[in-house]
Tab-separated table of C-alpha atoms in Angstrom:
chain	number	residue	atom	x	y	z
A	14	MET	CA	0.016	-0.006	0.028
A	15	THR	CA	1.366	3.458	-0.800
A	16	GLY	CA	0.099	6.876	0.259
A	17	PRO	CA	-0.726	8.182	3.631
A	18	VAL	CA	-2.179	5.555	6.062
A	19	VAL	CA	-3.209	5.172	9.794
A	20	VAL	CA	-2.888	1.538	10.728
A	21	THR	CA	-5.329	0.733	13.554
A	22	ASP	CA	-4.748	-2.912	14.567
A	23	ILE	CA	-1.061	-3.354	15.101
A	24	VAL	CA	0.440	-6.331	16.810
A	25	ARG	CA	2.254	-5.449	19.927
A	26	ALA	CA	5.100	-7.249	21.802
A	27	ASP	CA	4.047	-8.707	25.066
A	28	ALA	CA	3.613	-5.880	27.650
A	29	ALA	CA	5.241	-7.917	30.480
A	30	ILE	CA	8.249	-8.690	28.326
A	31	ALA	CA	8.595	-5.075	27.442
A	32	GLU	CA	8.555	-4.132	30.789
A	33	ALA	CA	10.939	-6.429	31.857
A	34	LEU	CA	13.439	-5.305	29.105
A	35	GLY	CA	13.003	-1.953	30.398
A	36	VAL	CA	14.339	-2.890	33.761
A	37	ARG	CA	17.444	-4.413	32.150
A	38	GLY	CA	18.348	-1.016	30.377
A	39	VAL	CA	19.609	0.131	27.160
A	40	ALA	CA	23.161	-0.883	27.199
A	41	THR	CA	22.415	-4.477	28.568
A	42	VAL	CA	19.661	-5.066	25.970
A	43	HIS	CA	21.792	-3.680	23.305
A	44	GLU	CA	24.899	-6.022	24.150
A	45	ALA	CA	22.357	-8.973	24.676
A	46	MET	CA	20.939	-8.475	21.184
A	47	GLY	CA	24.398	-8.730	19.556
A	48	ARG	CA	25.018	-4.969	19.464
A	49	THR	CA	22.170	-4.133	17.263
A	50	GLY	CA	19.170	-1.990	17.411
A	51	LEU	CA	20.812	1.164	18.850
A	52	VAL	CA	19.464	4.463	17.889
A	53	GLY	CA	22.095	6.961	17.151
A	54	PRO	CA	23.511	9.208	19.820
A	55	GLY	CA	21.839	12.321	18.315
A	56	ILE	CA	18.648	11.455	20.053
A	57	ARG	CA	19.070	12.565	23.657
A	58	PRO	CA	16.898	12.707	26.719
A	59	ILE	CA	15.686	15.989	28.082
A	60	GLN	CA	15.716	14.520	31.663
A	61	THR	CA	17.954	12.464	33.729
A	62	ASP	CA	17.750	9.303	35.865
A	63	VAL	CA	14.580	8.016	33.965
A	64	ARG	CA	14.262	4.654	32.285
A	65	VAL	CA	11.143	3.550	30.300
A	66	ALA	CA	10.099	0.904	27.856
A	67	GLY	CA	7.056	0.447	25.887
A	68	THR	CA	5.455	-0.746	22.432
A	69	ALA	CA	5.935	1.465	19.568
A	70	VAL	CA	3.297	3.488	17.875
A	71	THR	CA	5.135	5.013	15.053
A	72	VAL	CA	4.564	8.366	13.322
A	73	LEU	CA	5.955	9.576	9.845
A	74	SER	CA	5.382	13.169	9.440
A	75	TRP	CA	6.730	15.857	6.989
A	76	PRO	CA	9.130	18.254	8.324
A	77	GLY	CA	7.665	21.385	10.234
A	78	ASP	CA	4.297	19.537	10.490
A	79	ASN	CA	2.702	17.821	13.373
A	80	LEU	CA	-0.558	16.825	12.051
A	81	MET	CA	0.018	13.062	12.147
A	82	ILE	CA	1.069	13.176	15.789
A	83	HIS	CA	-2.586	14.455	16.524
A	84	ALA	CA	-3.739	11.327	14.494
A	85	ALA	CA	-1.512	9.115	16.356
A	86	ILE	CA	-2.759	9.708	19.710
A	87	GLU	CA	-6.068	7.925	19.026
A	88	GLN	CA	-4.091	4.775	18.352
A	89	CYS	CA	-2.038	5.030	21.593
A	90	ARG	CA	-2.928	2.764	24.573
A	91	ASP	CA	-1.485	2.002	27.977
A	92	GLY	CA	2.094	0.695	27.770
A	93	ASP	CA	2.810	2.247	24.373
A	94	LEU	CA	5.763	4.710	23.549
A	95	LEU	CA	5.195	7.156	20.747
A	96	VAL	CA	8.188	7.222	18.078
A	97	VAL	CA	8.224	10.015	15.636
A	98	ALA	CA	10.355	10.558	12.584
A	99	THR	CA	10.008	12.920	9.617
A	100	THR	CA	10.466	12.519	5.970
A	101	SER	CA	13.646	14.599	5.872
A	102	PRO	CA	15.461	16.289	8.855
A	103	SER	CA	13.719	18.550	10.991
A	104	SER	CA	14.458	20.321	14.260
A	105	ASP	CA	11.187	22.164	14.739
A	106	GLY	CA	9.409	21.783	18.027
A	107	ALA	CA	6.663	19.496	16.883
A	108	PHE	CA	5.891	18.190	20.409
A	109	GLY	CA	4.952	19.841	23.667
A	110	ASP	CA	3.103	19.712	26.956
A	111	LEU	CA	-0.219	19.512	25.435
A	112	PHE	CA	0.569	16.422	23.475
A	113	ALA	CA	2.113	14.990	26.487
A	114	THR	CA	-0.905	15.561	28.670
A	115	ALA	CA	-3.235	13.665	26.167
A	116	LEU	CA	-0.653	10.715	25.772
A	117	LYS	CA	-0.148	10.518	29.588
A	118	ALA	CA	-3.853	10.249	30.016
A	119	ARG	CA	-3.869	7.200	27.668
A	120	GLY	CA	-0.825	5.442	29.660
A	121	VAL	CA	1.805	6.203	27.143
A	122	ARG	CA	5.235	5.793	28.610
A	123	GLY	CA	7.066	8.512	26.735
A	124	LEU	CA	8.265	9.986	23.457
A	125	VAL	CA	11.171	9.310	21.116
A	126	THR	CA	11.541	11.768	18.213
A	127	THR	CA	13.919	12.763	15.609
A	128	THR	CA	12.275	16.258	15.661
A	129	GLY	CA	12.680	19.176	18.190
A	130	VAL	CA	10.547	19.391	21.324
A	131	ARG	CA	9.509	22.361	23.444
A	132	ASP	CA	7.977	23.068	26.842
A	133	THR	CA	10.751	21.035	28.233
A	134	ALA	CA	10.482	22.342	31.799
A	135	ASP	CA	6.811	21.498	31.781
A	136	LEU	CA	7.481	17.904	30.390
A	137	ARG	CA	9.905	17.284	33.103
A	138	GLU	CA	7.623	18.695	35.776
A	139	MET	CA	4.734	16.537	34.538
A	140	GLY	CA	6.987	13.382	34.466
A	141	PHE	CA	6.512	12.645	30.835
A	142	PRO	CA	10.040	11.505	29.647
A	143	VAL	CA	11.193	12.558	26.041
A	144	TRP	CA	14.337	11.538	23.914
A	145	ALA	CA	14.759	14.028	20.965
A	146	GLY	CA	16.912	15.221	18.244
A	147	ALA	CA	16.640	18.804	19.394
A	148	VAL	CA	15.103	21.290	21.849
A	149	HIS	CA	13.616	23.997	19.785
A	150	ALA	CA	10.650	26.404	20.218
A	151	GLN	CA	9.886	26.866	16.649
A	152	GLY	CA	6.312	25.962	15.999
A	153	THR	CA	4.864	23.746	13.429
A	154	VAL	CA	1.868	23.629	11.099
A	155	LYS	CA	-0.927	20.997	10.608
A	156	ALA	CA	-1.123	20.736	6.912
A	157	THR	CA	0.529	17.740	5.288
A	158	PRO	CA	-0.527	14.068	5.229
A	159	GLY	CA	1.678	11.382	6.770
A	160	SER	CA	1.318	7.950	8.265
A	161	VAL	CA	0.825	6.357	11.578
A	162	ASN	CA	1.957	2.683	12.439
A	163	VAL	CA	4.263	2.124	9.579
A	164	PRO	CA	7.976	1.268	9.778
A	165	ILE	CA	10.144	4.271	10.402
A	166	VAL	CA	13.945	5.040	10.746
A	167	VAL	CA	15.179	6.846	13.868
A	168	ALA	CA	18.733	7.808	13.644
A	169	GLY	CA	19.807	4.690	11.787
A	170	ALA	CA	17.469	2.215	13.646
A	171	THR	CA	14.469	0.866	11.954
A	172	VAL	CA	11.289	1.002	14.395
A	173	ARG	CA	8.132	-1.038	13.400
A	174	PRO	CA	4.736	-0.479	15.148
A	175	GLY	CA	4.585	-2.891	18.115
A	176	ASP	CA	8.383	-3.279	18.530
A	177	VAL	CA	9.924	-2.816	22.022
A	178	VAL	CA	11.496	0.526	22.488
A	179	ILE	CA	13.752	1.033	25.612
A	180	ALA	CA	15.114	4.505	26.681
A	181	ASP	CA	17.334	5.705	29.529
A	182	ASP	CA	20.311	8.015	30.084
A	183	ASP	CA	22.457	5.914	27.782
A	184	GLY	CA	20.118	6.406	24.706
A	185	VAL	CA	17.535	4.203	22.946
A	186	VAL	CA	17.412	0.687	21.642
A	187	VAL	CA	14.751	-1.004	19.535
A	188	VAL	CA	13.919	-4.680	20.015
A	189	PRO	CA	11.925	-6.547	17.193
A	190	ARG	CA	8.861	-7.732	18.657
A	191	GLU	CA	9.430	-11.225	17.395
A	192	ARG	CA	12.748	-11.424	19.284
A	193	ALA	CA	11.616	-9.895	22.566
A	194	ALA	CA	11.363	-13.010	24.553
A	195	ALA	CA	14.777	-14.351	23.254
A	196	VAL	CA	16.421	-11.027	23.779
A	197	LEU	CA	14.980	-10.902	27.404
A	198	SER	CA	16.472	-14.353	28.216
A	199	ALA	CA	19.906	-13.106	26.854
A	200	ALA	CA	19.755	-10.105	28.731
A	201	ASP	CA	18.935	-12.001	31.903
A	202	ALA	CA	22.025	-14.210	31.249
A	203	ARG	CA	24.151	-11.035	30.795
A	204	VAL	CA	22.837	-9.536	34.147
A	205	ALA	CA	23.779	-12.736	35.924
A	206	LYS	CA	27.317	-12.702	34.504
A	207	GLU	CA	27.856	-8.959	35.308
A	208	THR	CA	26.555	-9.655	38.889
A	209	ALA	CA	29.200	-12.315	39.267
A	210	ASP	CA	31.988	-10.114	37.665
A	211	ARG	CA	30.941	-7.195	39.945
A	212	GLU	CA	31.209	-9.336	42.960
A	213	ALA	CA	34.677	-10.622	42.081
A	214	TYR	CA	36.059	-7.231	41.228
A	215	GLY	CA	34.414	-5.535	44.274
A	216	SER	CA	36.036	-8.072	46.593
A	217	GLY	CA	39.438	-7.668	45.055
A	218	ALA	CA	39.502	-11.342	44.444
A	219	GLU	CA	40.166	-11.069	40.569
A	220	LEU	CA	41.144	-8.742	37.945
A	221	SER	CA	39.276	-8.429	34.694
A	222	LEU	CA	42.461	-9.450	32.865
A	223	ASP	CA	42.338	-12.827	34.528
A	224	ARG	CA	38.528	-13.284	34.749
A	225	LYS	CA	38.192	-12.458	31.031
A	226	GLY	CA	41.185	-14.506	29.981
A	227	LEU	CA	42.937	-11.455	28.315
A	228	ARG	CA	46.596	-12.063	29.297
A	229	PRO	CA	47.155	-14.456	26.418
A	230	LEU	CA	45.581	-11.929	24.098
A	231	LEU	CA	48.000	-9.208	25.287
A	232	ALA	CA	50.881	-11.642	24.680
A	233	GLU	CA	49.528	-12.600	21.169
A	234	LEU	CA	49.310	-8.898	20.271
A	235	GLY	CA	52.882	-8.356	21.263
A	236	VAL	CA	52.358	-6.251	24.455
A	237	GLU	CA	55.267	-6.835	26.807
A	238	TYR	CA	55.619	-6.415	30.420
A	239	VAL	CA	58.929	-4.347	31.345
A	240	THR	CA	60.387	-2.592	34.293
A	241	GLN	CA	60.905	1.167	34.228
A	242	THR	CA	64.587	0.560	33.805
A	243	GLN	CA	64.091	-1.639	30.884
A	244	TYR	CA	61.810	0.746	29.262
A	245	GLU	CA	64.119	3.634	29.682
A	246	ALA	CA	67.136	1.459	28.375
A	247	ARG	CA	65.423	1.160	25.156
A	248	GLY	CA	65.267	4.807	24.635
A	249	ASP	CA	61.279	4.741	24.522
A	250	GLY	CA	61.023	7.132	27.505
A	251	HIS	CA	60.820	10.931	27.174
A	252	ALA	CA	62.736	13.232	29.494
C-alpha cells in the first residue's frame, strides 16, 4: 500500500516482556541483542535518571508539520511509547506539553522523536519523559498528510509498530517484537554474568584481565611487560 495511512490494529510485543526489558536497560539489552538496534547518539533525553520501555506506536510526518502526531494519539494505549520521524530532517518543536498531557492520560510511557521538542520544563515537571533530536521552540503547522503505524527509521535504527523501545540516560534501543522473549533471556544471562563479575571485582579477588582471560591476548598482540629501567634503556621514554 502506498500513500498516507493510519494502521489501527497493530500487533504489539508482550507488555510484560517489554516492561522486563526496560528494567534491564539500554546498554544491557543492546549487548544482549548482539550490539544491534541502537538509535544514534543524536537522540538525547531532556531529563536524567529516567528509564522507560514500551511498545512502539510510530509516526511518519513531514518536516515542520505535526498533524500526524494528532492522528497517532487515538491509536495509543497503555504501555505504548510514541516514536516520531520525519521524511527529511527537521528540528522544529513538533511536540510539547499539550501532546504529553493527552498521551499521559492514555498511559503512554514517553516519546522518542527525531524532531525538536519544546515546553521541556513542563514536560519534566509533569513526568513525561522525552528523547529528542533537538530542543527548539519553533512551532509547526498541521497541513501535510503522513502515516501512523508504519515502519520508520530513527537515527539509523528501524522501528516497526509494536516493537519494544527502551530508553534511558544511555540512549534508545529497539527490540523487534518477534525477538523480544529471546532477547530478554539473553539479557537476563548477561545480568547474571555481570553480577558475578561485579562481586569478584568488588572483593578484589580477581582482575578483569584474568577473569576474562585477556593475558594471552595481550601476549599474542605483542604487548610486553617491562620494568621502568628496561623501558628507559630502550630509549622509549621521554625526559
